[in-house]
Coordinates of C-alpha atoms and ligand atoms in Angstrom, one line a residue:
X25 CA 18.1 -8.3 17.4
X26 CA 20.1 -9.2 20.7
X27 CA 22.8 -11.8 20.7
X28 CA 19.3 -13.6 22.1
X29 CA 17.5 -12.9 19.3
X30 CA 15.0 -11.6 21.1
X31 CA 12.9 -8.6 19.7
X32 CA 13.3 -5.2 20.7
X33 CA 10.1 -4.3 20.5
X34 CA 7.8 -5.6 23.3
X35 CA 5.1 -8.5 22.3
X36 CA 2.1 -5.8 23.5
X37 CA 3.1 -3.3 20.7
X38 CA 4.7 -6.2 18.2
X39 CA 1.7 -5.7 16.2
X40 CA 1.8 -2.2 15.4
X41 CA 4.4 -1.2 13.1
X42 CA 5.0 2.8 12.0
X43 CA 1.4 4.3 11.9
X44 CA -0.3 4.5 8.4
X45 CA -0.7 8.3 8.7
X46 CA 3.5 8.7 8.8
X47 CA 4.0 6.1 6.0
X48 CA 1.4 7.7 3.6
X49 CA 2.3 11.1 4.8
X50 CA 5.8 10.3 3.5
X51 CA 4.9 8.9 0.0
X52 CA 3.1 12.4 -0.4
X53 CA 6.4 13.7 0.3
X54 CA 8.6 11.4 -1.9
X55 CA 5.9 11.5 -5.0
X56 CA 5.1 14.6 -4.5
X57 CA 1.5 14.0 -4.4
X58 CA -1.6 15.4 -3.1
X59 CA -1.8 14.7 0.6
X60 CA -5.7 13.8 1.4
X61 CA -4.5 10.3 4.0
X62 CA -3.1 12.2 7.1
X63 CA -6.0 14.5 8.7
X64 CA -5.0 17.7 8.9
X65 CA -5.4 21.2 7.4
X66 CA -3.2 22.8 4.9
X67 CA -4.2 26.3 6.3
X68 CA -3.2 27.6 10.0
X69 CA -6.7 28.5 12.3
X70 CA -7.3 32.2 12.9
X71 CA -4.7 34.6 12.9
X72 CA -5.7 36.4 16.3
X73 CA -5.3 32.6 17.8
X74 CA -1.8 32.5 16.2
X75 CA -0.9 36.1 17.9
X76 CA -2.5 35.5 20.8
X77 CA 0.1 32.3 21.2
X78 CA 3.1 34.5 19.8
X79 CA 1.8 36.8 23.1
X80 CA 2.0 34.2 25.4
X81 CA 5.8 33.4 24.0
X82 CA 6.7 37.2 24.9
X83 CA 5.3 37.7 28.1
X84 CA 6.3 35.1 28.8
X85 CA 3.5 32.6 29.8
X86 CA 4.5 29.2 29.7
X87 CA 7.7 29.2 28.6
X88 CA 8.7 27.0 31.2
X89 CA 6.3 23.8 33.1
X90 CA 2.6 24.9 33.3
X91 CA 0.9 23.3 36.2
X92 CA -0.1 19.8 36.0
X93 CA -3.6 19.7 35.4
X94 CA -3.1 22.6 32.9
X95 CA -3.1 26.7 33.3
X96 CA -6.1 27.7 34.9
X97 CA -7.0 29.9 32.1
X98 CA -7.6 26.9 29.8
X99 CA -9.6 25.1 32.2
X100 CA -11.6 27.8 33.1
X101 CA -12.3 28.2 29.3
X102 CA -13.3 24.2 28.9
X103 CA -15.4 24.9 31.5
X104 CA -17.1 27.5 29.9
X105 CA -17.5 25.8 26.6
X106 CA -19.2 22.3 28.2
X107 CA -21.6 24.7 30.1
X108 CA -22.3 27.1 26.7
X109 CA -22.3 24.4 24.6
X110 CA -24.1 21.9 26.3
X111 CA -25.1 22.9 29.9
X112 CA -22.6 20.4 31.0
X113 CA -21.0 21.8 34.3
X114 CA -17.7 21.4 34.8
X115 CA -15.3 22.6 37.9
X116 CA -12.2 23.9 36.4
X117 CA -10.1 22.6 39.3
X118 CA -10.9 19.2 39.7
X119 CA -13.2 18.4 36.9
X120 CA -10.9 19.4 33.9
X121 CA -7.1 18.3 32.9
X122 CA -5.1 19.6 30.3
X123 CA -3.3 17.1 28.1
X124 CA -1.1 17.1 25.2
X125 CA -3.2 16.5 22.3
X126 CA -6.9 14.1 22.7
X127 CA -3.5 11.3 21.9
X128 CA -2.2 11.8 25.4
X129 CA -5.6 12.1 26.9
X130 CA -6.7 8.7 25.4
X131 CA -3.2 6.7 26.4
X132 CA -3.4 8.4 30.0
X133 CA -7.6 7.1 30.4
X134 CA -6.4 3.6 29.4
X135 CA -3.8 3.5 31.2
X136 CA -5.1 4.7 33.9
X137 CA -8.2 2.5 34.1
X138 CA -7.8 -0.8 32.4
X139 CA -6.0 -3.2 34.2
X140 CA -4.6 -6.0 32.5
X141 CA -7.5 -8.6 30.9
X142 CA -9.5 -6.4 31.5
X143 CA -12.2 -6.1 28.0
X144 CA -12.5 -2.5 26.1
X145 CA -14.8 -2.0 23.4
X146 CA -14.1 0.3 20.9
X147 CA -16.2 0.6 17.8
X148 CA -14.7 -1.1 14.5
X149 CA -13.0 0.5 12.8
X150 CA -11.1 2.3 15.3
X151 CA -8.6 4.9 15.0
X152 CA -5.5 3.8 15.0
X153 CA -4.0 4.9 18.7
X154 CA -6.7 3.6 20.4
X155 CA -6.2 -0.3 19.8
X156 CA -1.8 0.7 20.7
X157 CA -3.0 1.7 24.1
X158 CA -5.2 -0.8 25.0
X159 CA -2.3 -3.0 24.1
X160 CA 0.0 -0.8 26.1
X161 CA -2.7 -1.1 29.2
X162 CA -2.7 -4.8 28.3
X163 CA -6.4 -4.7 28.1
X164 CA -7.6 -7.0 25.2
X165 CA -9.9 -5.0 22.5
X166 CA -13.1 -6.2 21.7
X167 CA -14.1 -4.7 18.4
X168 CA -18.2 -4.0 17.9
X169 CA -18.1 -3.2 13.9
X170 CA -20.0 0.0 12.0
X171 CA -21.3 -1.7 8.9
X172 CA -22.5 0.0 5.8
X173 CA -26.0 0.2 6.0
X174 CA -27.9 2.9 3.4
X175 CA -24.9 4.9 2.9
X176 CA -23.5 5.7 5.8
X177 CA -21.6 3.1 8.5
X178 CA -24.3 2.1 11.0
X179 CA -24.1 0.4 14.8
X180 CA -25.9 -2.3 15.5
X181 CA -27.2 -1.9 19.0
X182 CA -27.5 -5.9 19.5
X183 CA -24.3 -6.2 18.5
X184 CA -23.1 -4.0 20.7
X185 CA -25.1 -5.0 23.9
X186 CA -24.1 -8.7 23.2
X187 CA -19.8 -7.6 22.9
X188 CA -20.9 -7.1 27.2
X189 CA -18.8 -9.6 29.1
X190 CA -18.2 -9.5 33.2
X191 CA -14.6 -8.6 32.0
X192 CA -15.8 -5.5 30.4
X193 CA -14.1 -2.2 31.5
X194 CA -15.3 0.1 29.4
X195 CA -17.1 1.4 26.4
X196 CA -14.8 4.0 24.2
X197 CA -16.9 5.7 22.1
X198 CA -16.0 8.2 19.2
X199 CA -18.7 10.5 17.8
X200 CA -18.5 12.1 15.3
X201 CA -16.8 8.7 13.9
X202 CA -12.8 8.7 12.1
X203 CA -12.8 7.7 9.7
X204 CA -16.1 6.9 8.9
X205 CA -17.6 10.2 9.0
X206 CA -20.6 8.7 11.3
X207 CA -22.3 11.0 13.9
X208 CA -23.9 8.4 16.4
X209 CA -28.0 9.7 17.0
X210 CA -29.8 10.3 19.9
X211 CA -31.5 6.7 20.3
X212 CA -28.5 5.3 19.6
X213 CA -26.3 7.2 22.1
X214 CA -29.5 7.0 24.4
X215 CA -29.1 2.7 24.3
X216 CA -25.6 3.1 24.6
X217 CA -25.8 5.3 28.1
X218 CA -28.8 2.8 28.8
X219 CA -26.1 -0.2 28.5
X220 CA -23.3 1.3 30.0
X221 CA -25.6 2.3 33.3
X222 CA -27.2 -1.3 33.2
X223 CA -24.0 -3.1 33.2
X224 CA -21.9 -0.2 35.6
X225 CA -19.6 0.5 32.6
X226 CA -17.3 3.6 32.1
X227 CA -17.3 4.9 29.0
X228 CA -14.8 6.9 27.2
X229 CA -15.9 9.5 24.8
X230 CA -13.7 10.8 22.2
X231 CA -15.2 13.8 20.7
X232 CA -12.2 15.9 18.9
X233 CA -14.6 16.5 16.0
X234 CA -17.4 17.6 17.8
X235 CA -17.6 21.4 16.4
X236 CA -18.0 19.4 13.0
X237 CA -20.7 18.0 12.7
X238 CA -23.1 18.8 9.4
X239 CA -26.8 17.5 10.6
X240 CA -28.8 20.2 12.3
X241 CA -29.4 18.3 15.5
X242 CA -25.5 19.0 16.4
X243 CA -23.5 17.2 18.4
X244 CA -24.5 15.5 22.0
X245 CA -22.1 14.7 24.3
X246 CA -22.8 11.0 26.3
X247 CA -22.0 12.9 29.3
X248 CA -24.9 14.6 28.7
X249 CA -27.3 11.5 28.9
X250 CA -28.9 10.0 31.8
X251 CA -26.6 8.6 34.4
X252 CA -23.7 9.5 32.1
X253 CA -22.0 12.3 34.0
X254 CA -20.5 10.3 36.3
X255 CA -19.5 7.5 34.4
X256 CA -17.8 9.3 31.5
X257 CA -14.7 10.5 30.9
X258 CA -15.1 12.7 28.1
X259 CA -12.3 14.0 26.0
X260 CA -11.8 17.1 23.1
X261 CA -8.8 18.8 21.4
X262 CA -8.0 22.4 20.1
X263 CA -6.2 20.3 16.9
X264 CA -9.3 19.8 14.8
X265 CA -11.8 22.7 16.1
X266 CA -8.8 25.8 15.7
X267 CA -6.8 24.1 12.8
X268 CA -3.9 24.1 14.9
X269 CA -2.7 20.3 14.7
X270 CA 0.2 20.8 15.3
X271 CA -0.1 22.5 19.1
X272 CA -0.9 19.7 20.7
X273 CA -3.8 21.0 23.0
X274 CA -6.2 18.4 24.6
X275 CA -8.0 17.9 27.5
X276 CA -10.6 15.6 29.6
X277 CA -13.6 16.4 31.5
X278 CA -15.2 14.0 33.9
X279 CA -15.6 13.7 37.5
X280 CA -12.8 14.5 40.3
X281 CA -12.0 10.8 40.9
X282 CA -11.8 9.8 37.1
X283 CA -10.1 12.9 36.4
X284 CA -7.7 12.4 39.4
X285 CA -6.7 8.7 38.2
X286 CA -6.2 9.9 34.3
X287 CA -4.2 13.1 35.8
X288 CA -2.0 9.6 38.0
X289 CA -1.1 8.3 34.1
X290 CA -1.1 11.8 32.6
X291 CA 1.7 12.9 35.0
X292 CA 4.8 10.1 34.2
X293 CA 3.9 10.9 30.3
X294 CA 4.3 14.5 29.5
X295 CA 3.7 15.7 32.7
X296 CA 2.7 18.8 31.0
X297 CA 3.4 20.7 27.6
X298 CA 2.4 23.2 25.2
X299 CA 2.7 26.3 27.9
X300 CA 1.8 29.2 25.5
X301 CA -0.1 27.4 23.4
X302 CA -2.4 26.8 26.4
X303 CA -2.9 30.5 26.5
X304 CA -3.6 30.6 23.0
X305 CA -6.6 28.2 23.4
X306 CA -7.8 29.7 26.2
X307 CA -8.8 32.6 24.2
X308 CA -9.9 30.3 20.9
X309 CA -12.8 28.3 23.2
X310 CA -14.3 31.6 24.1
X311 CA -14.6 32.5 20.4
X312 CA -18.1 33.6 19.3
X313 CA -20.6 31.3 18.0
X314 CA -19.8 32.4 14.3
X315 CA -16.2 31.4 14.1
X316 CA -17.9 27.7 14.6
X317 CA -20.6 28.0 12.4
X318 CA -18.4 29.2 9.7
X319 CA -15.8 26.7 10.6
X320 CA -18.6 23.8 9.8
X321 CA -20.0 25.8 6.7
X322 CA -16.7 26.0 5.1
X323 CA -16.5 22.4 5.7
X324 CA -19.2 21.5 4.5
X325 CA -18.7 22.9 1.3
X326 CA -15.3 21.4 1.0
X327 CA -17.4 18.1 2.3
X328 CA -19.6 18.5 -0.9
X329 CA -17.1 19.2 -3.4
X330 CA -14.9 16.4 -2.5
X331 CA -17.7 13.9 -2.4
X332 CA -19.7 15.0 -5.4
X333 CA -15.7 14.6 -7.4
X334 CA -15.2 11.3 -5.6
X335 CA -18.7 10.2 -7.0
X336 CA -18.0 11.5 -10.8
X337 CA -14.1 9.6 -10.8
X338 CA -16.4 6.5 -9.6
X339 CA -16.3 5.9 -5.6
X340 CA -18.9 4.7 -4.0
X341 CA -19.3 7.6 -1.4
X342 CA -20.3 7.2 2.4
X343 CA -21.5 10.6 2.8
X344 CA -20.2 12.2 6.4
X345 CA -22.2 13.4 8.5
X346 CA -19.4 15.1 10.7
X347 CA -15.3 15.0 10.9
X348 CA -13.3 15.8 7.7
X349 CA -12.7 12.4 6.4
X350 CA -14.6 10.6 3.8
X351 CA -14.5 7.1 3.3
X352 CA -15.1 5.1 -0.2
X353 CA -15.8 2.2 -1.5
X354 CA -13.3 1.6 -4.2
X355 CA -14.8 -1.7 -6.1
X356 CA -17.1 0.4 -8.2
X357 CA -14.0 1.6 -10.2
X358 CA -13.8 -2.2 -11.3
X359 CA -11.6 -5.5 -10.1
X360 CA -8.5 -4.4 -12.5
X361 CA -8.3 -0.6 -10.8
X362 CA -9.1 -0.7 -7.3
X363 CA -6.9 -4.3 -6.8
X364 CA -9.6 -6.6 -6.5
X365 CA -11.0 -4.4 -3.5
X366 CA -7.9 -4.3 -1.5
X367 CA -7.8 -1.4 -0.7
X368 CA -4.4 -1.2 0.9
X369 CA -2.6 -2.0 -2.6
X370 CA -5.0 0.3 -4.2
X371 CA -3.7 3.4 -1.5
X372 CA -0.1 2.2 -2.3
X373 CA -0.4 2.3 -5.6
X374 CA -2.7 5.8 -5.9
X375 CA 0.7 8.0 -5.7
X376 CA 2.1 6.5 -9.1
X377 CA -0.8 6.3 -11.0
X378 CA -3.2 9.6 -9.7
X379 CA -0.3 11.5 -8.0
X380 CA -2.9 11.4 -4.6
X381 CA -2.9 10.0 -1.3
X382 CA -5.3 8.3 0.6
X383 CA -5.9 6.2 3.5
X384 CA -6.5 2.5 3.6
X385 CA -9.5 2.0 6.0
X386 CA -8.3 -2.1 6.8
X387 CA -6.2 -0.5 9.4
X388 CA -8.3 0.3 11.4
X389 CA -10.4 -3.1 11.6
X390 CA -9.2 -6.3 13.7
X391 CA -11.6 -7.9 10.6
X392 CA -9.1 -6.4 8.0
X393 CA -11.4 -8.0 5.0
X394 CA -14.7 -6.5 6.5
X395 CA -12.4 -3.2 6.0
X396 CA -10.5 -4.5 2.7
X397 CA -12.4 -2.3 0.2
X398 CA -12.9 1.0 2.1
X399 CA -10.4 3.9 1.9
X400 CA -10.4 7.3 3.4
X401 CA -9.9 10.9 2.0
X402 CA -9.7 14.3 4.1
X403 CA -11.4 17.2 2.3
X404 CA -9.7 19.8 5.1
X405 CA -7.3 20.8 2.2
X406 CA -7.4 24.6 -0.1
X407 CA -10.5 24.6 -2.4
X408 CA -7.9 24.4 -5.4
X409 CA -6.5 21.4 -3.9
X410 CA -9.2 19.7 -3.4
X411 CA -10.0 20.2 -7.8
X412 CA -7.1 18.9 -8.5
X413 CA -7.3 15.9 -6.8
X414 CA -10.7 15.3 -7.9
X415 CA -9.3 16.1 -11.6
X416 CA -6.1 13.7 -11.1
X417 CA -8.6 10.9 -9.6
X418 CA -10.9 11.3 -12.4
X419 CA -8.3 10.5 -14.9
X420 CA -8.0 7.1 -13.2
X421 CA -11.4 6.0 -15.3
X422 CA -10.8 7.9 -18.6
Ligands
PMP516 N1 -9.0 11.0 18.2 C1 -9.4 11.0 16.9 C2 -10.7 10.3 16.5 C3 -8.6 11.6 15.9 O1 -9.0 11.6 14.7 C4 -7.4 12.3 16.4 C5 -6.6 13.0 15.4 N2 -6.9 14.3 15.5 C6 -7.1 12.2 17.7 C7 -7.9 11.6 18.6 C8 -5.8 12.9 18.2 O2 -6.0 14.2 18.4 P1 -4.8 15.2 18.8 O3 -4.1 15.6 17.6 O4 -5.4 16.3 19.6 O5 -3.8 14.4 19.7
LIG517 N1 -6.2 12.2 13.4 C1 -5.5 12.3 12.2 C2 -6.2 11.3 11.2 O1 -7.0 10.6 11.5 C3 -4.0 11.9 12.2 C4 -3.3 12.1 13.5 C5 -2.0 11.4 13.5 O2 -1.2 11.4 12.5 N2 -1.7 10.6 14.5 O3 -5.8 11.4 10.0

């Protein structure tokens, strides 16, 4: 405090104290536990991507400021991928930006589009950086809740339709869903390009777990729909597709003016970053098909492992569709065990007493009790880890 006891931190991010991924990633640390809370993987992405970055370093390519928008390599690669992927076409010069990490890329969009009072509606729950930058934008967040709905976390359309005010700015949009594992379907991202076209909305698509999803019809990108392209800024990351987290590799596509006012934000945050790991990425995106497939298979199969153990220690299980994060109801394990459904005791607790950690969900809901009894696990962890957690959690019952 100052002598005028007036807070340090600002009244737009009062609200958000240290993010739950540091303070549970820490108790793994101090309990030495098994880390499933924080989403990422305990193995490095393929080894020619981690040469081809230890290249860059030597040659000498980005060692010092890449251009703003990113090295043209890299956006000549997302390019490539939008149009392979999904026939979406993209020019690499004023259509894509490189950012540092989908984090920066969702902080510069807000920034850059919300004015202040302005309404954004992001679907509840919501990962955790969104609702901070809304606040930092001073836009106000108007939450539109996934509810449970035979087994998996459902939107309901009305809802969503009626959250629609003249203040509305924008619709952000994450598919496949953190952390509930839900892939939004065709009719539903169909009503959602309908809305947003019908009310001139701009929607913001988060999508860093699109190369993850497990249903055959794969993912679909709302830029893709009707009316979309021009009204979406859509946004990916080499974090979660190359298991490289740590890089920092994000970017945006969208049209030259929405890319042109994110790249206005974009600038006076980073500026730029990650030079050679650009590189790096560059050469992941144009990876052949199978490195993907085998990516999601391999998922999958940690997906099914973790689920069915979840099930057997007593969860209730939401089954994922896509991302690498399962969510649980924990009240099935009894009043006395999971704290009465509070989920954010029960997470506290889980070090101690299973020597695991997990992820309360009710962080991620403005209605923290419709959120209470949910809590998250990542299955992007070594096969062997993955058993023993499931052993250590069954022990919690027996
Ligand atoms: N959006 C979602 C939904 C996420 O789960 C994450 C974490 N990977 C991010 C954005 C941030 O991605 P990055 O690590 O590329 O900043
Ligand atoms: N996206 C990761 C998760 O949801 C965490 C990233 C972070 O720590 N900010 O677990």
């Amino acid at each position: 405090m100052t002598s005028s006891a007036r807070p340090f931190l600002n009244r737009r991010l009062a609200e958000f104290g240290t993010t739950i991924f540091a303070e549970m990633s820490a108790l793994a640390l101090t309990t030495g536990s098994i880390n499933l809370g924080q989403g990422f993987p305990d193995t490095d992405g393929p080894e020619e991507i981690r040469e081809a970055a230890v290249r860059a370093l030597r040659d000498g390519r980005g060692n010092q400021y890449p251009p703003g928008p990113g090295v043209p390599e890299l956006r000549t690669a997302i390019a490539a991928h939008q149009q392979r992927r999904y026939a979406l076409s993209y020019d690499p010069d004023r259509e894509v930006l490189v950012t540092a990490g989908a984090t920066e890329a969702i902080a510069a969009t807000l920034l850059a589009l919300v004015e202040p009072g302005d309404e954004v509606i992001a679907l509840e729950p919501y990962y955790d950086s969104y609702a901070a930058c809304i606040a930092m934008a001073g836009g106000t967040r108007v939450p539109v809740t996934l509810r449970p709905h035979e087994g998996a976390f459902r939107l309901d359309l009305d809802e969503l339709r009626a959250a629609v005010t003249p203040r509305t700015r924008l619709l952000l949009i994450n598919t496949p869903h953190n952390p509930t594992g839900t892939v939004l379907t065709r009719d539903e991202l169909t009503a959602i390009a309908q809305l947003a076209v019908e009310r001139d909305l701009l929607v913001v698509t988060d999508e860093v777990y699109e190369h993850l999803v497990f249903d055959d019809a794969g993912h679909l990108p709302l830029a893709s729909f009707p009316g979309m392209r021009e009204r979406t800024v859509s946004i990916g990351s080499a974090g979660k597709t190359f298991s490289f987290t740590g890089w920092k590799v994000g970017w945006v596509t969208s049209t030259p003016d929405l890319v042109t006012a994110v790249r206005s934000a974009k600038q006076f945050l980073t500026y730029v970053a990650s030079g050679p790991f650009q590189y790096a990425v560059a050469e992941a995106l144009t990876l052949p098909d199978t490195y993907f497939d085998s990516f999601r298979e391999d998922m999958r199969t940690k997906r099914d492992l973790l689920s069915a153990g979840l099930r057997e220690a007593g969860f209730k299980v939401f089954e994922p569709s896509g991302t690498y994060f399962i969510t649980t109801d924990i009240r099935p394990l009894g009043a006395a065990l999971s704290k009465d459904g509070d989920g954010f005791a029960f997470c506290r607790a889980l070090p101690e007493r299973a020597g695991v950690v997990a992820i309360p969900n009710a962080v991620f809901y403005d209605h923290r009790e419709e959120g209470a009894p949910f809590v998250r696990f990542a299955f992007c962890k070594q096969t062997d880890v993955l058993t023993e957690a499931v052993t250590r959690l069954k022990r919690l019952t027996t």
